[in-house]
Amino acid sequence: MRLEWAGHIRRDKDSQMRQVVISKPNKTRPRGRPRQRWMDRVKKDLMQVDETAIIEDADNRDRWRGIVEAAKGLNGL
């Protein structure tokens, strides 16, 4: 489901949601282990499905649909 939503956000160029997800604030992060960001999880999910897949593949709907279907076949692994 996360990959499906990432594809929608990536393709919607004028969305405020895209600006929030993709933006990188100019703040310092707290000490210790960095917190997981949503986009980090999306990239990790993509690596589990296909090492050559990148978020820019969402612009090609047919390619992205294949990636999402492959991810659904993993059953949340």
mmCIF file of N, CA and C in Angstrom:
data_model
loop_
_atom_site.group_PDB
_atom_site.id
_atom_site.type_symbol
_atom_site.label_atom_id
_atom_site.label_comp_id
_atom_site.label_asym_id
_atom_site.label_seq_id
_atom_site.Cartn_x
_atom_site.Cartn_y
_atom_site.Cartn_z
ATOM 1 N N MET A 1 0.832 -1.196 0.000
ATOM 2 C CA MET A 1 0.000 0.000 0.000
ATOM 3 C C MET A 1 0.872 1.254 0.000
ATOM 4 N N ARG A 2 2.016 1.178 0.693
ATOM 5 C CA ARG A 2 2.905 2.337 0.757
ATOM 6 C C ARG A 2 3.440 2.675 -0.636
ATOM 7 N N LEU A 3 3.749 1.655 -1.433
ATOM 8 C CA LEU A 3 4.259 1.904 -2.783
ATOM 9 C C LEU A 3 3.172 2.473 -3.689
ATOM 10 N N GLU A 4 1.942 2.014 -3.528
ATOM 11 C CA GLU A 4 0.845 2.584 -4.319
ATOM 12 C C GLU A 4 0.708 4.079 -4.020
ATOM 13 N N TRP A 5 0.700 4.418 -2.744
ATOM 14 C CA TRP A 5 0.550 5.811 -2.340
ATOM 15 C C TRP A 5 1.744 6.645 -2.817
ATOM 16 N N ALA A 6 2.946 6.076 -2.767
ATOM 17 C CA ALA A 6 4.135 6.796 -3.229
ATOM 18 C C ALA A 6 4.024 7.117 -4.719
ATOM 19 N N GLY A 7 3.453 6.204 -5.491
ATOM 20 C CA GLY A 7 3.256 6.463 -6.919
ATOM 21 C C GLY A 7 2.288 7.604 -7.156
ATOM 22 N N HIS A 8 1.214 7.654 -6.380
ATOM 23 C CA HIS A 8 0.248 8.751 -6.517
ATOM 24 C C HIS A 8 0.905 10.086 -6.175
ATOM 25 N N ILE A 9 1.659 10.114 -5.100
ATOM 26 C CA ILE A 9 2.310 11.353 -4.687
ATOM 27 C C ILE A 9 3.339 11.793 -5.721
ATOM 28 N N ARG A 10 4.098 10.857 -6.251
ATOM 29 C CA ARG A 10 5.148 11.182 -7.234
ATOM 30 C C ARG A 10 4.550 11.776 -8.511
ATOM 31 N N ARG A 11 3.415 11.244 -8.952
ATOM 32 C CA ARG A 11 2.831 11.712 -10.211
ATOM 33 C C ARG A 11 2.072 13.021 -10.084
ATOM 34 N N ASP A 12 1.648 13.398 -8.893
ATOM 35 C CA ASP A 12 0.881 14.629 -8.701
ATOM 36 C C ASP A 12 1.842 15.791 -8.480
ATOM 37 N N LYS A 13 2.135 16.518 -9.541
ATOM 38 C CA LYS A 13 3.161 17.564 -9.515
ATOM 39 C C LYS A 13 2.768 18.766 -8.662
ATOM 40 N N ASP A 14 1.479 19.097 -8.566
ATOM 41 C CA ASP A 14 1.047 20.310 -7.882
ATOM 42 C C ASP A 14 0.571 20.055 -6.455
ATOM 43 N N SER A 15 0.785 18.889 -5.942
ATOM 44 C CA SER A 15 0.244 18.511 -4.643
ATOM 45 C C SER A 15 1.080 19.086 -3.498
ATOM 46 N N GLN A 16 0.401 19.547 -2.456
ATOM 47 C CA GLN A 16 1.104 19.965 -1.250
ATOM 48 C C GLN A 16 1.672 18.752 -0.529
ATOM 49 N N MET A 17 0.988 17.610 -0.652
ATOM 50 C CA MET A 17 1.473 16.386 -0.028
ATOM 51 C C MET A 17 2.849 16.019 -0.589
ATOM 52 N N ARG A 18 3.042 16.191 -1.878
ATOM 53 C CA ARG A 18 4.333 15.880 -2.485
ATOM 54 C C ARG A 18 5.421 16.791 -1.929
ATOM 55 N N GLN A 19 5.091 18.061 -1.762
ATOM 56 C CA GLN A 19 6.069 18.990 -1.212
ATOM 57 C C GLN A 19 6.462 18.604 0.210
ATOM 58 N N VAL A 20 5.503 18.144 0.990
ATOM 59 C CA VAL A 20 5.779 17.751 2.370
ATOM 60 C C VAL A 20 6.637 16.488 2.406
ATOM 61 N N VAL A 21 6.319 15.513 1.577
ATOM 62 C CA VAL A 21 7.029 14.235 1.610
ATOM 63 C C VAL A 21 8.436 14.357 1.044
ATOM 64 N N ILE A 22 8.604 15.099 -0.021
ATOM 65 C CA ILE A 22 9.889 15.162 -0.710
ATOM 66 C C ILE A 22 10.808 16.242 -0.138
ATOM 67 N N SER A 23 10.257 17.264 0.508
ATOM 68 C CA SER A 23 11.083 18.374 0.986
ATOM 69 C C SER A 23 12.040 17.923 2.080
ATOM 70 N N LYS A 24 13.140 18.632 2.166
ATOM 71 C CA LYS A 24 14.130 18.390 3.207
ATOM 72 C C LYS A 24 14.315 19.692 3.977
ATOM 73 N N PRO A 25 13.795 19.762 5.203
ATOM 74 C CA PRO A 25 13.917 20.999 5.972
ATOM 75 C C PRO A 25 15.372 21.284 6.340
ATOM 76 N N ASN A 26 15.679 22.533 6.510
ATOM 77 C CA ASN A 26 17.046 22.946 6.840
ATOM 78 C C ASN A 26 17.233 23.042 8.352
ATOM 79 N N LYS A 27 16.848 22.016 9.047
ATOM 80 C CA LYS A 27 17.008 21.961 10.495
ATOM 81 C C LYS A 27 18.062 20.923 10.841
ATOM 82 N N THR A 28 18.638 21.080 12.001
ATOM 83 C CA THR A 28 19.557 20.048 12.468
ATOM 84 C C THR A 28 18.740 18.939 13.110
ATOM 85 N N ARG A 29 19.212 17.739 12.959
ATOM 86 C CA ARG A 29 18.520 16.600 13.521
ATOM 87 C C ARG A 29 19.087 16.293 14.899
ATOM 88 N N PRO A 30 18.286 15.710 15.770
ATOM 89 C CA PRO A 30 18.761 15.407 17.121
ATOM 90 C C PRO A 30 19.859 14.346 17.104
ATOM 91 N N ARG A 31 20.617 14.296 18.182
ATOM 92 C CA ARG A 31 21.680 13.313 18.298
ATOM 93 C C ARG A 31 21.103 11.909 18.372
ATOM 94 N N GLY A 32 21.931 10.965 18.052
ATOM 95 C CA GLY A 32 21.506 9.574 18.144
ATOM 96 C C GLY A 32 21.098 9.020 16.783
ATOM 97 N N ARG A 33 20.398 7.924 16.830
ATOM 98 C CA ARG A 33 19.976 7.260 15.603
ATOM 99 C C ARG A 33 18.950 8.116 14.873
ATOM 100 N N PRO A 34 19.134 8.321 13.567
ATOM 101 C CA PRO A 34 18.162 9.110 12.802
ATOM 102 C C PRO A 34 16.804 8.401 12.746
ATOM 103 N N ARG A 35 15.753 9.165 12.843
ATOM 104 C CA ARG A 35 14.410 8.604 12.758
ATOM 105 C C ARG A 35 14.122 8.192 11.324
ATOM 106 N N GLN A 36 13.320 7.166 11.170
ATOM 107 C CA GLN A 36 12.918 6.720 9.842
ATOM 108 C C GLN A 36 11.952 7.718 9.229
ATOM 109 N N ARG A 37 12.231 8.134 8.028
ATOM 110 C CA ARG A 37 11.309 8.984 7.293
ATOM 111 C C ARG A 37 10.490 8.092 6.369
ATOM 112 N N TRP A 38 9.344 8.600 5.947
ATOM 113 C CA TRP A 38 8.442 7.836 5.110
ATOM 114 C C TRP A 38 9.115 7.458 3.801
ATOM 115 N N MET A 39 9.837 8.401 3.220
ATOM 116 C CA MET A 39 10.491 8.139 1.933
ATOM 117 C C MET A 39 11.615 7.113 2.090
ATOM 118 N N ASP A 40 12.265 7.071 3.235
ATOM 119 C CA ASP A 40 13.275 6.035 3.480
ATOM 120 C C ASP A 40 12.649 4.648 3.430
ATOM 121 N N ARG A 41 11.456 4.502 4.011
ATOM 122 C CA ARG A 41 10.755 3.217 3.995
ATOM 123 C C ARG A 41 10.339 2.845 2.573
ATOM 124 N N VAL A 42 9.923 3.833 1.781
ATOM 125 C CA VAL A 42 9.532 3.556 0.394
ATOM 126 C C VAL A 42 10.742 3.035 -0.378
ATOM 127 N N LYS A 43 11.891 3.669 -0.198
ATOM 128 C CA LYS A 43 13.105 3.238 -0.904
ATOM 129 C C LYS A 43 13.527 1.832 -0.466
ATOM 130 N N LYS A 44 13.351 1.540 0.820
ATOM 131 C CA LYS A 44 13.680 0.201 1.321
ATOM 132 C C LYS A 44 12.739 -0.842 0.723
ATOM 133 N N ASP A 45 11.455 -0.502 0.629
ATOM 134 C CA ASP A 45 10.485 -1.406 0.008
ATOM 135 C C ASP A 45 10.834 -1.665 -1.452
ATOM 136 N N LEU A 46 11.254 -0.623 -2.154
ATOM 137 C CA LEU A 46 11.632 -0.780 -3.558
ATOM 138 C C LEU A 46 12.833 -1.709 -3.702
ATOM 139 N N MET A 47 13.795 -1.595 -2.792
ATOM 140 C CA MET A 47 14.971 -2.453 -2.864
ATOM 141 C C MET A 47 14.614 -3.915 -2.617
ATOM 142 N N GLN A 48 13.599 -4.175 -1.797
ATOM 143 C CA GLN A 48 13.172 -5.553 -1.554
ATOM 144 C C GLN A 48 12.519 -6.152 -2.791
ATOM 145 N N VAL A 49 11.835 -5.323 -3.554
ATOM 146 C CA VAL A 49 11.125 -5.817 -4.732
ATOM 147 C C VAL A 49 12.080 -5.973 -5.906
ATOM 148 N N ASP A 50 12.854 -4.924 -6.177
ATOM 149 C CA ASP A 50 13.727 -4.912 -7.352
ATOM 150 C C ASP A 50 14.860 -3.933 -7.087
ATOM 151 N N GLU A 51 16.101 -4.409 -7.152
ATOM 152 C CA GLU A 51 17.240 -3.536 -6.858
ATOM 153 C C GLU A 51 17.410 -2.407 -7.863
ATOM 154 N N THR A 52 16.862 -2.558 -9.056
ATOM 155 C CA THR A 52 17.015 -1.511 -10.079
ATOM 156 C C THR A 52 15.877 -0.499 -10.035
ATOM 157 N N ALA A 53 14.864 -0.727 -9.214
ATOM 158 C CA ALA A 53 13.703 0.171 -9.149
ATOM 159 C C ALA A 53 14.041 1.433 -8.365
ATOM 160 N N ILE A 54 13.556 2.560 -8.860
ATOM 161 C CA ILE A 54 13.722 3.836 -8.185
ATOM 162 C C ILE A 54 12.372 4.547 -8.167
ATOM 163 N N ILE A 55 12.235 5.551 -7.325
ATOM 164 C CA ILE A 55 10.960 6.236 -7.168
ATOM 165 C C ILE A 55 10.544 6.949 -8.461
ATOM 166 N N GLU A 56 11.490 7.317 -9.293
ATOM 167 C CA GLU A 56 11.169 7.982 -10.551
ATOM 168 C C GLU A 56 10.443 7.059 -11.523
ATOM 169 N N ASP A 57 10.477 5.754 -11.265
ATOM 170 C CA ASP A 57 9.745 4.802 -12.099
ATOM 171 C C ASP A 57 8.238 4.993 -11.984
ATOM 172 N N ALA A 58 7.780 5.706 -10.970
ATOM 173 C CA ALA A 58 6.345 5.946 -10.783
ATOM 174 C C ALA A 58 5.772 6.787 -11.912
ATOM 175 N N ASP A 59 6.619 7.544 -12.617
ATOM 176 C CA ASP A 59 6.147 8.333 -13.751
ATOM 177 C C ASP A 59 5.667 7.440 -14.891
ATOM 178 N N ASN A 60 6.233 6.247 -14.993
ATOM 179 C CA ASN A 60 5.809 5.253 -15.982
ATOM 180 C C ASN A 60 4.819 4.318 -15.294
ATOM 181 N N ARG A 61 3.534 4.522 -15.545
ATOM 182 C CA ARG A 61 2.499 3.780 -14.822
ATOM 183 C C ARG A 61 2.593 2.273 -15.009
ATOM 184 N N ASP A 62 2.922 1.807 -16.206
ATOM 185 C CA ASP A 62 3.009 0.363 -16.441
ATOM 186 C C ASP A 62 4.143 -0.256 -15.632
ATOM 187 N N ARG A 63 5.291 0.379 -15.621
ATOM 188 C CA ARG A 63 6.431 -0.122 -14.843
ATOM 189 C C ARG A 63 6.091 -0.111 -13.353
ATOM 190 N N TRP A 64 5.470 0.986 -12.887
ATOM 191 C CA TRP A 64 5.138 1.102 -11.470
ATOM 192 C C TRP A 64 4.100 0.064 -11.050
ATOM 193 N N ARG A 65 3.132 -0.189 -11.920
ATOM 194 C CA ARG A 65 2.116 -1.199 -11.613
ATOM 195 C C ARG A 65 2.771 -2.558 -11.422
ATOM 196 N N GLY A 66 3.761 -2.881 -12.252
ATOM 197 C CA GLY A 66 4.473 -4.145 -12.106
ATOM 198 C C GLY A 66 5.232 -4.224 -10.786
ATOM 199 N N ILE A 67 5.834 -3.110 -10.377
ATOM 200 C CA ILE A 67 6.564 -3.074 -9.111
ATOM 201 C C ILE A 67 5.608 -3.269 -7.940
ATOM 202 N N VAL A 68 4.455 -2.581 -7.985
ATOM 203 C CA VAL A 68 3.476 -2.689 -6.896
ATOM 204 C C VAL A 68 2.918 -4.111 -6.819
ATOM 205 N N GLU A 69 2.628 -4.716 -7.944
ATOM 206 C CA GLU A 69 2.111 -6.093 -7.941
ATOM 207 C C GLU A 69 3.144 -7.058 -7.394
ATOM 208 N N ALA A 70 4.420 -6.843 -7.716
ATOM 209 C CA ALA A 70 5.480 -7.698 -7.180
ATOM 210 C C ALA A 70 5.583 -7.520 -5.661
ATOM 211 N N ALA A 71 5.404 -6.300 -5.189
ATOM 212 C CA ALA A 71 5.458 -6.028 -3.752
ATOM 213 C C ALA A 71 4.286 -6.699 -3.026
ATOM 214 N N LYS A 72 3.117 -6.707 -3.654
ATOM 215 C CA LYS A 72 1.968 -7.365 -3.047
ATOM 216 C C LYS A 72 2.210 -8.865 -2.931
ATOM 217 N N GLY A 73 2.973 -9.419 -3.840
ATOM 218 C CA GLY A 73 3.291 -10.841 -3.793
ATOM 219 C C GLY A 73 4.213 -11.208 -2.647
ATOM 220 N N LEU A 74 4.901 -10.222 -2.067
ATOM 221 C CA LEU A 74 5.809 -10.501 -0.948
ATOM 222 C C LEU A 74 5.043 -10.687 0.356
ATOM 223 N N ASN A 75 3.789 -10.270 0.425
ATOM 224 C CA ASN A 75 2.949 -10.393 1.623
ATOM 225 C C ASN A 75 3.572 -9.745 2.847
ATOM 226 N N GLY A 76 4.113 -8.547 2.682
ATOM 227 C CA GLY A 76 4.614 -7.778 3.825
ATOM 228 C C GLY A 76 5.944 -8.240 4.384
ATOM 229 N N LEU A 77 6.744 -8.938 3.606
ATOM 230 C CA LEU A 77 8.049 -9.383 4.098
ATOM 231 C C LEU A 77 9.041 -8.254 4.139
#
